[in-house]
Every structure is written in C-alpha cells, then in structure tokens.
C-alpha cells in the first residue's frame, strides 16, 4: 500500500511542472482543504516521504537563525494575508483585526510554530497535537465562513500559506538575515515544510515544498510575481487594517516593529524578486519610520557575522521566555489578563 501511495505522490509531482503548479495555485478556486474533504481527515500518519534526519536538520536550521526566521515569517504573513480568499476569512472571523486580537492570534501562531521546530514529529507528540489543533481551528473557520455564505478554505490557500512560513527564508534568505545557508540546510528546511503541509491537508500538487531547492524557489518566485505583488499593490482597506494590526499587535514581542516602515521594507523585498522590475508604491516615511527602516536593514546585514547572529538569537529566545512568563510590554498595551496566550491548557515552559 505504501508503494502505491509513493507512486501516486510521485505521479502528482511528475505531472506538474513548476509553472503548472504556479498556475494551479493562481487559478484554482474550487478545491477545498478542510474536514469536508476525506483525505484531509485521513492524514493521521507520517507521509511516505518523511525523512527524520532531514526533518531534524530543518529544525536545526531554524534554531541557527531564529531571529531571522521571525523576521522572515513576519514578512511572509504580511504578504500572505493580502490574498483575497485568505483576507475574506480573516476579516470574517474578526480574530486579527485589532492590535489586541492580532496579538493573541499571531502570538499563538508563533507558539505553535515553535512547537513544530522543537519537538519530535510522530503521532501523539506535542508537535502532532499542535498541528491537529491548528487543523481544527482552520476547519471551524472554514465551516462558519461557508455557513455565512462565504467560501471554504481552499487547497491553493494552503500552498500560499506555506509561503508565509518559509517563502522568504528560501527565496531571499540574505534579505531577511539568513546568511551563508548551505544547500543541505535549505533543502532540509523545505522538507520540514513539505511534511507539515502534507499533515495540514495540502495535496501534493498544491504543496510548494515538494521539489528541489531550485524548483521551490521558482514556485515561490512565481507566487510573488503572479499573486502577491498585485495583491499588495491594490492597497485594499481590509488588508491595510489587518497588516497594521499584525505589526502593532506583535510590537509587544518585538518593540522595533512599526507598520509603515515594515510595509515599506516588504514592498522593497517583493519588488526585488519581481522579474518585471515592478515597484510597489509606498507612503513617505517620517523621521522615526526612516530610523526603523534603515535600522532594520543594518540589523539584517549584521546577522552575517557569527557573534551578532548568536546575540540576536539569544535576544529572540529571551523574547520567547518573556512572552510566556512576563510579557511586560503586553501588560502596558493590553492589560495583565489579556497578555498571556496559551495554545494548550497550560502555557508552554520551553523556549518556544
């Protein structure tokens, strides 16, 4: 049976070129990815392509660049939420529309992500429980949106969401602070996200991490050029509101965050990938925003130096610890009771 499944997965990969994958994700608005889709429910075992050694190397790569990975994920999420189908569900759920709700939602996302990078991947593990909890939340939002007359979460949305967690780390690593990454490290990180995408319910043909490093980069570049740039350029009011809420909400975790400066850096990041030299219009920056923008550039540049990277990673781990135990900036912004976020019944005691 496993051989049959492996052959099926291989056929899906062989049948779709990178350009066909990009086109499928760009155009398919019918294939659903929630518990109304049987295979979504059936994925309760490790995929046949799972490589434990490679998965663990992907986790090690994250910890080697933990601060840069946070930056890459932040820009990835700012990019992904511009997608109309995703934006509609986020707007409908109203769970990330203000700094407080965004703080709770995205800090929980950070906690889940840290569990995925810190634990063994096997049925019954904390990692497995975390992924199933996220799947349940996705299914709940998908069902409620459907009942209200909207569209369910789509397979294409899963591929697009994958980009939010790994896209910039693979496509433009140096521009988010990941310097001197080896091919083995990048391919291991891709494998990690292929496995997570599979367990989350993404069909292999929508999984943007299914190929080689070059193929994955080509797919990510295609998504930027064919989907993300146009979405970010539209200046949709709901997108601007949710993007500002995301950055302002996460300020309590990283006080160097500022919405206009970060959206300007994101525009430059996306434009640098564009194969048509497209530029995304940005608003003028004031003096403080210029300071944040150029300070971010300098910080990202400095991460190429070993001891600076070690120090930055220490600060990020310290930030994780503070958010679990003493989120003092959140106390100031949201009050004591609203400041603590738990993804399980008890707050995690680990570094992530």
mmCIF file with all atom_site columns, C-alpha atoms in Angstrom, residues 68-191:
data_model
loop_
_atom_site.group_PDB
_atom_site.id
_atom_site.type_symbol
_atom_site.label_atom_id
_atom_site.label_alt_id
_atom_site.label_comp_id
_atom_site.label_asym_id
_atom_site.label_entity_id
_atom_site.label_seq_id
_atom_site.pdbx_PDB_ins_code
_atom_site.Cartn_x
_atom_site.Cartn_y
_atom_site.Cartn_z
_atom_site.occupancy
_atom_site.B_iso_or_equiv
_atom_site.pdbx_formal_charge
_atom_site.auth_seq_id
_atom_site.auth_comp_id
_atom_site.auth_asym_id
_atom_site.auth_atom_id
_atom_site.pdbx_PDB_model_num
ATOM 1   C CA . UNK A 1 68  ? 15.978  35.960 11.084 1.00 0.00 ? 68  UNK A CA 1
ATOM 2   C CA . UNK A 1 69  ? 13.266  33.293 10.857 1.00 0.00 ? 69  UNK A CA 1
ATOM 3   C CA . UNK A 1 70  ? 10.976  35.509 12.932 1.00 0.00 ? 70  UNK A CA 1
ATOM 4   C CA . UNK A 1 71  ? 11.626  38.403 10.549 1.00 0.00 ? 71  UNK A CA 1
ATOM 5   C CA . UNK A 1 72  ? 11.064  36.178 7.509  1.00 0.00 ? 72  UNK A CA 1
ATOM 6   C CA . UNK A 1 73  ? 7.812   34.828 8.961  1.00 0.00 ? 73  UNK A CA 1
ATOM 7   C CA . UNK A 1 74  ? 6.556   38.315 9.774  1.00 0.00 ? 74  UNK A CA 1
ATOM 8   C CA . UNK A 1 75  ? 7.127   39.487 6.203  1.00 0.00 ? 75  UNK A CA 1
ATOM 9   C CA . UNK A 1 76  ? 5.660   36.220 4.954  1.00 0.00 ? 76  UNK A CA 1
ATOM 10  C CA . UNK A 1 77  ? 2.461   36.701 6.934  1.00 0.00 ? 77  UNK A CA 1
ATOM 11  C CA . UNK A 1 78  ? 2.189   40.333 5.802  1.00 0.00 ? 78  UNK A CA 1
ATOM 12  C CA . UNK A 1 79  ? 2.395   39.008 2.248  1.00 0.00 ? 79  UNK A CA 1
ATOM 13  C CA . UNK A 1 80  ? 0.025   36.062 2.600  1.00 0.00 ? 80  UNK A CA 1
ATOM 14  C CA . UNK A 1 81  ? -2.841  37.967 4.247  1.00 0.00 ? 81  UNK A CA 1
ATOM 15  C CA . UNK A 1 82  ? -3.103  40.138 1.126  1.00 0.00 ? 82  UNK A CA 1
ATOM 16  C CA . UNK A 1 83  ? -4.561  37.113 -0.740 1.00 0.00 ? 83  UNK A CA 1
ATOM 17  C CA . UNK A 1 84  ? -8.297  37.864 -1.272 1.00 0.00 ? 84  UNK A CA 1
ATOM 18  C CA . UNK A 1 85  ? -9.606  34.406 -0.288 1.00 0.00 ? 85  UNK A CA 1
ATOM 19  C CA . UNK A 1 86  ? -7.487  34.380 2.876  1.00 0.00 ? 86  UNK A CA 1
ATOM 20  C CA . UNK A 1 87  ? -8.269  38.022 3.637  1.00 0.00 ? 87  UNK A CA 1
ATOM 21  C CA . UNK A 1 88  ? -12.018 37.354 3.443  1.00 0.00 ? 88  UNK A CA 1
ATOM 22  C CA . UNK A 1 89  ? -11.853 34.562 6.025  1.00 0.00 ? 89  UNK A CA 1
ATOM 23  C CA . UNK A 1 90  ? -9.598  36.591 8.338  1.00 0.00 ? 90  UNK A CA 1
ATOM 24  C CA . UNK A 1 91  ? -11.951 39.563 8.076  1.00 0.00 ? 91  UNK A CA 1
ATOM 25  C CA . UNK A 1 92  ? -14.966 37.315 8.688  1.00 0.00 ? 92  UNK A CA 1
ATOM 26  C CA . UNK A 1 93  ? -13.531 35.668 11.817 1.00 0.00 ? 93  UNK A CA 1
ATOM 27  C CA . UNK A 1 94  ? -12.558 39.110 13.172 1.00 0.00 ? 94  UNK A CA 1
ATOM 28  C CA . UNK A 1 95  ? -9.800  37.483 15.232 1.00 0.00 ? 95  UNK A CA 1
ATOM 29  C CA . UNK A 1 96  ? -6.921  39.591 13.920 1.00 0.00 ? 96  UNK A CA 1
ATOM 30  C CA . UNK A 1 97  ? -8.496  42.950 13.053 1.00 0.00 ? 97  UNK A CA 1
ATOM 31  C CA . UNK A 1 98  ? -7.240  44.942 16.042 1.00 0.00 ? 98  UNK A CA 1
ATOM 32  C CA . UNK A 1 99  ? -3.824  45.021 17.722 1.00 0.00 ? 99  UNK A CA 1
ATOM 33  C CA . UNK A 1 100 ? -5.182  43.016 20.688 1.00 0.00 ? 100 UNK A CA 1
ATOM 34  C CA . UNK A 1 101 ? -6.853  40.265 18.644 1.00 0.00 ? 101 UNK A CA 1
ATOM 35  C CA . UNK A 1 102 ? -3.877  40.152 16.277 1.00 0.00 ? 102 UNK A CA 1
ATOM 36  C CA . UNK A 1 103 ? -1.531  39.886 19.267 1.00 0.00 ? 103 UNK A CA 1
ATOM 37  C CA . UNK A 1 104 ? -3.419  36.865 20.572 1.00 0.00 ? 104 UNK A CA 1
ATOM 38  C CA . UNK A 1 105 ? -3.793  35.189 17.187 1.00 0.00 ? 105 UNK A CA 1
ATOM 39  C CA . UNK A 1 106 ? -0.257  35.647 15.913 1.00 0.00 ? 106 UNK A CA 1
ATOM 40  C CA . UNK A 1 107 ? 1.455   35.025 19.239 1.00 0.00 ? 107 UNK A CA 1
ATOM 41  C CA . UNK A 1 108 ? -0.434  31.716 19.309 1.00 0.00 ? 108 UNK A CA 1
ATOM 42  C CA . UNK A 1 109 ? 0.846   31.123 15.762 1.00 0.00 ? 109 UNK A CA 1
ATOM 43  C CA . UNK A 1 110 ? 4.404   31.789 16.952 1.00 0.00 ? 110 UNK A CA 1
ATOM 44  C CA . UNK A 1 111 ? 3.923   29.343 19.836 1.00 0.00 ? 111 UNK A CA 1
ATOM 45  C CA . UNK A 1 112 ? 2.614   26.635 17.512 1.00 0.00 ? 112 UNK A CA 1
ATOM 46  C CA . UNK A 1 113 ? 5.481   27.250 15.113 1.00 0.00 ? 113 UNK A CA 1
ATOM 47  C CA . UNK A 1 114 ? 7.992   26.922 17.953 1.00 0.00 ? 114 UNK A CA 1
ATOM 48  C CA . UNK A 1 115 ? 6.445   23.595 18.976 1.00 0.00 ? 115 UNK A CA 1
ATOM 49  C CA . UNK A 1 116 ? 6.910   22.388 15.396 1.00 0.00 ? 116 UNK A CA 1
ATOM 50  C CA . UNK A 1 117 ? 10.579  23.347 15.491 1.00 0.00 ? 117 UNK A CA 1
ATOM 51  C CA . UNK A 1 118 ? 11.278  21.974 18.986 1.00 0.00 ? 118 UNK A CA 1
ATOM 52  C CA . UNK A 1 119 ? 9.692   18.527 19.107 1.00 0.00 ? 119 UNK A CA 1
ATOM 53  C CA . UNK A 1 120 ? 9.854   15.086 17.527 1.00 0.00 ? 120 UNK A CA 1
ATOM 54  C CA . UNK A 1 121 ? 7.376   14.554 14.714 1.00 0.00 ? 121 UNK A CA 1
ATOM 55  C CA . UNK A 1 122 ? 5.368   11.436 15.445 1.00 0.00 ? 122 UNK A CA 1
ATOM 56  C CA . UNK A 1 123 ? 1.712   10.646 16.218 1.00 0.00 ? 123 UNK A CA 1
ATOM 57  C CA . UNK A 1 124 ? 0.880   11.518 19.831 1.00 0.00 ? 124 UNK A CA 1
ATOM 58  C CA . UNK A 1 125 ? 3.720   14.038 20.214 1.00 0.00 ? 125 UNK A CA 1
ATOM 59  C CA . UNK A 1 126 ? 3.246   17.672 21.240 1.00 0.00 ? 126 UNK A CA 1
ATOM 60  C CA . UNK A 1 127 ? 4.058   18.629 17.654 1.00 0.00 ? 127 UNK A CA 1
ATOM 61  C CA . UNK A 1 128 ? 1.329   16.331 16.337 1.00 0.00 ? 128 UNK A CA 1
ATOM 62  C CA . UNK A 1 129 ? -1.202  17.671 18.866 1.00 0.00 ? 129 UNK A CA 1
ATOM 63  C CA . UNK A 1 130 ? -0.310  21.230 17.882 1.00 0.00 ? 130 UNK A CA 1
ATOM 64  C CA . UNK A 1 131 ? -0.865  20.581 14.184 1.00 0.00 ? 131 UNK A CA 1
ATOM 65  C CA . UNK A 1 132 ? -4.200  18.880 14.866 1.00 0.00 ? 132 UNK A CA 1
ATOM 66  C CA . UNK A 1 133 ? -5.282  21.854 16.973 1.00 0.00 ? 133 UNK A CA 1
ATOM 67  C CA . UNK A 1 134 ? -4.426  24.236 14.124 1.00 0.00 ? 134 UNK A CA 1
ATOM 68  C CA . UNK A 1 135 ? -6.314  22.000 11.675 1.00 0.00 ? 135 UNK A CA 1
ATOM 69  C CA . UNK A 1 136 ? -9.379  22.092 13.939 1.00 0.00 ? 136 UNK A CA 1
ATOM 70  C CA . UNK A 1 137 ? -9.271  25.896 14.075 1.00 0.00 ? 137 UNK A CA 1
ATOM 71  C CA . UNK A 1 138 ? -8.945  26.090 10.284 1.00 0.00 ? 138 UNK A CA 1
ATOM 72  C CA . UNK A 1 139 ? -11.894 23.729 9.844  1.00 0.00 ? 139 UNK A CA 1
ATOM 73  C CA . UNK A 1 140 ? -14.037 25.716 12.270 1.00 0.00 ? 140 UNK A CA 1
ATOM 74  C CA . UNK A 1 141 ? -13.322 28.980 10.440 1.00 0.00 ? 141 UNK A CA 1
ATOM 75  C CA . UNK A 1 142 ? -13.917 27.305 7.075  1.00 0.00 ? 142 UNK A CA 1
ATOM 76  C CA . UNK A 1 143 ? -17.293 25.873 8.132  1.00 0.00 ? 143 UNK A CA 1
ATOM 77  C CA . UNK A 1 144 ? -18.518 29.107 9.706  1.00 0.00 ? 144 UNK A CA 1
ATOM 78  C CA . UNK A 1 145 ? -17.489 31.120 6.659  1.00 0.00 ? 145 UNK A CA 1
ATOM 79  C CA . UNK A 1 146 ? -19.319 28.643 4.417  1.00 0.00 ? 146 UNK A CA 1
ATOM 80  C CA . UNK A 1 147 ? -22.497 28.778 6.548  1.00 0.00 ? 147 UNK A CA 1
ATOM 81  C CA . UNK A 1 148 ? -22.380 32.577 6.312  1.00 0.00 ? 148 UNK A CA 1
ATOM 82  C CA . UNK A 1 149 ? -22.347 32.330 2.511  1.00 0.00 ? 149 UNK A CA 1
ATOM 83  C CA . UNK A 1 150 ? -18.597 32.553 2.001  1.00 0.00 ? 150 UNK A CA 1
ATOM 84  C CA . UNK A 1 151 ? -16.097 30.116 0.557  1.00 0.00 ? 151 UNK A CA 1
ATOM 85  C CA . UNK A 1 152 ? -14.353 27.297 2.384  1.00 0.00 ? 152 UNK A CA 1
ATOM 86  C CA . UNK A 1 153 ? -10.576 27.262 2.840  1.00 0.00 ? 153 UNK A CA 1
ATOM 87  C CA . UNK A 1 154 ? -9.034  26.173 -0.450 1.00 0.00 ? 154 UNK A CA 1
ATOM 88  C CA . UNK A 1 155 ? -6.114  23.937 -1.356 1.00 0.00 ? 155 UNK A CA 1
ATOM 89  C CA . UNK A 1 156 ? -4.482  26.927 -3.047 1.00 0.00 ? 156 UNK A CA 1
ATOM 90  C CA . UNK A 1 157 ? -4.734  28.825 0.247  1.00 0.00 ? 157 UNK A CA 1
ATOM 91  C CA . UNK A 1 158 ? -2.667  26.106 1.924  1.00 0.00 ? 158 UNK A CA 1
ATOM 92  C CA . UNK A 1 159 ? 0.093   26.434 -0.661 1.00 0.00 ? 159 UNK A CA 1
ATOM 93  C CA . UNK A 1 160 ? 0.010   30.212 -0.319 1.00 0.00 ? 160 UNK A CA 1
ATOM 94  C CA . UNK A 1 161 ? 0.067   29.978 3.485  1.00 0.00 ? 161 UNK A CA 1
ATOM 95  C CA . UNK A 1 162 ? 3.146   27.733 3.312  1.00 0.00 ? 162 UNK A CA 1
ATOM 96  C CA . UNK A 1 163 ? 4.936   30.658 1.677  1.00 0.00 ? 163 UNK A CA 1
ATOM 97  C CA . UNK A 1 164 ? 4.221   32.742 4.758  1.00 0.00 ? 164 UNK A CA 1
ATOM 98  C CA . UNK A 1 165 ? 6.335   30.455 6.922  1.00 0.00 ? 165 UNK A CA 1
ATOM 99  C CA . UNK A 1 166 ? 9.190   29.526 4.589  1.00 0.00 ? 166 UNK A CA 1
ATOM 100 C CA . UNK A 1 167 ? 8.991   31.580 1.383  1.00 0.00 ? 167 UNK A CA 1
ATOM 101 C CA . UNK A 1 168 ? 11.363  34.446 2.072  1.00 0.00 ? 168 UNK A CA 1
ATOM 102 C CA . UNK A 1 169 ? 13.771  32.191 4.003  1.00 0.00 ? 169 UNK A CA 1
ATOM 103 C CA . UNK A 1 170 ? 14.211  30.157 0.805  1.00 0.00 ? 170 UNK A CA 1
ATOM 104 C CA . UNK A 1 171 ? 13.720  32.814 -1.870 1.00 0.00 ? 171 UNK A CA 1
ATOM 105 C CA . UNK A 1 172 ? 15.663  35.782 -0.440 1.00 0.00 ? 172 UNK A CA 1
ATOM 106 C CA . UNK A 1 173 ? 17.483  34.461 2.647  1.00 0.00 ? 173 UNK A CA 1
ATOM 107 C CA . UNK A 1 174 ? 20.125  37.215 2.870  1.00 0.00 ? 174 UNK A CA 1
ATOM 108 C CA . UNK A 1 175 ? 17.464  39.950 2.716  1.00 0.00 ? 175 UNK A CA 1
ATOM 109 C CA . UNK A 1 176 ? 15.784  38.621 5.847  1.00 0.00 ? 176 UNK A CA 1
ATOM 110 C CA . UNK A 1 177 ? 19.028  37.929 7.733  1.00 0.00 ? 177 UNK A CA 1
ATOM 111 C CA . UNK A 1 178 ? 19.795  34.305 6.818  1.00 0.00 ? 178 UNK A CA 1
ATOM 112 C CA . UNK A 1 179 ? 23.381  34.405 5.571  1.00 0.00 ? 179 UNK A CA 1
ATOM 113 C CA . UNK A 1 180 ? 25.676  31.645 4.302  1.00 0.00 ? 180 UNK A CA 1
ATOM 114 C CA . UNK A 1 181 ? 22.981  28.967 4.317  1.00 0.00 ? 181 UNK A CA 1
ATOM 115 C CA . UNK A 1 182 ? 24.108  25.698 2.750  1.00 0.00 ? 182 UNK A CA 1
ATOM 116 C CA . UNK A 1 183 ? 22.138  23.784 0.165  1.00 0.00 ? 183 UNK A CA 1
ATOM 117 C CA . UNK A 1 184 ? 21.631  20.947 2.656  1.00 0.00 ? 184 UNK A CA 1
ATOM 118 C CA . UNK A 1 185 ? 20.193  23.341 5.250  1.00 0.00 ? 185 UNK A CA 1
ATOM 119 C CA . UNK A 1 186 ? 17.786  24.937 2.784  1.00 0.00 ? 186 UNK A CA 1
ATOM 120 C CA . UNK A 1 187 ? 16.639  21.595 1.376  1.00 0.00 ? 187 UNK A CA 1
ATOM 121 C CA . UNK A 1 188 ? 16.112  20.222 4.893  1.00 0.00 ? 188 UNK A CA 1
ATOM 122 C CA . UNK A 1 189 ? 14.005  23.268 5.746  1.00 0.00 ? 189 UNK A CA 1
ATOM 123 C CA . UNK A 1 190 ? 11.977  22.722 2.568  1.00 0.00 ? 190 UNK A CA 1
ATOM 124 C CA . UNK A 1 191 ? 11.461  19.080 3.557  1.00 0.00 ? 191 UNK A CA 1
#
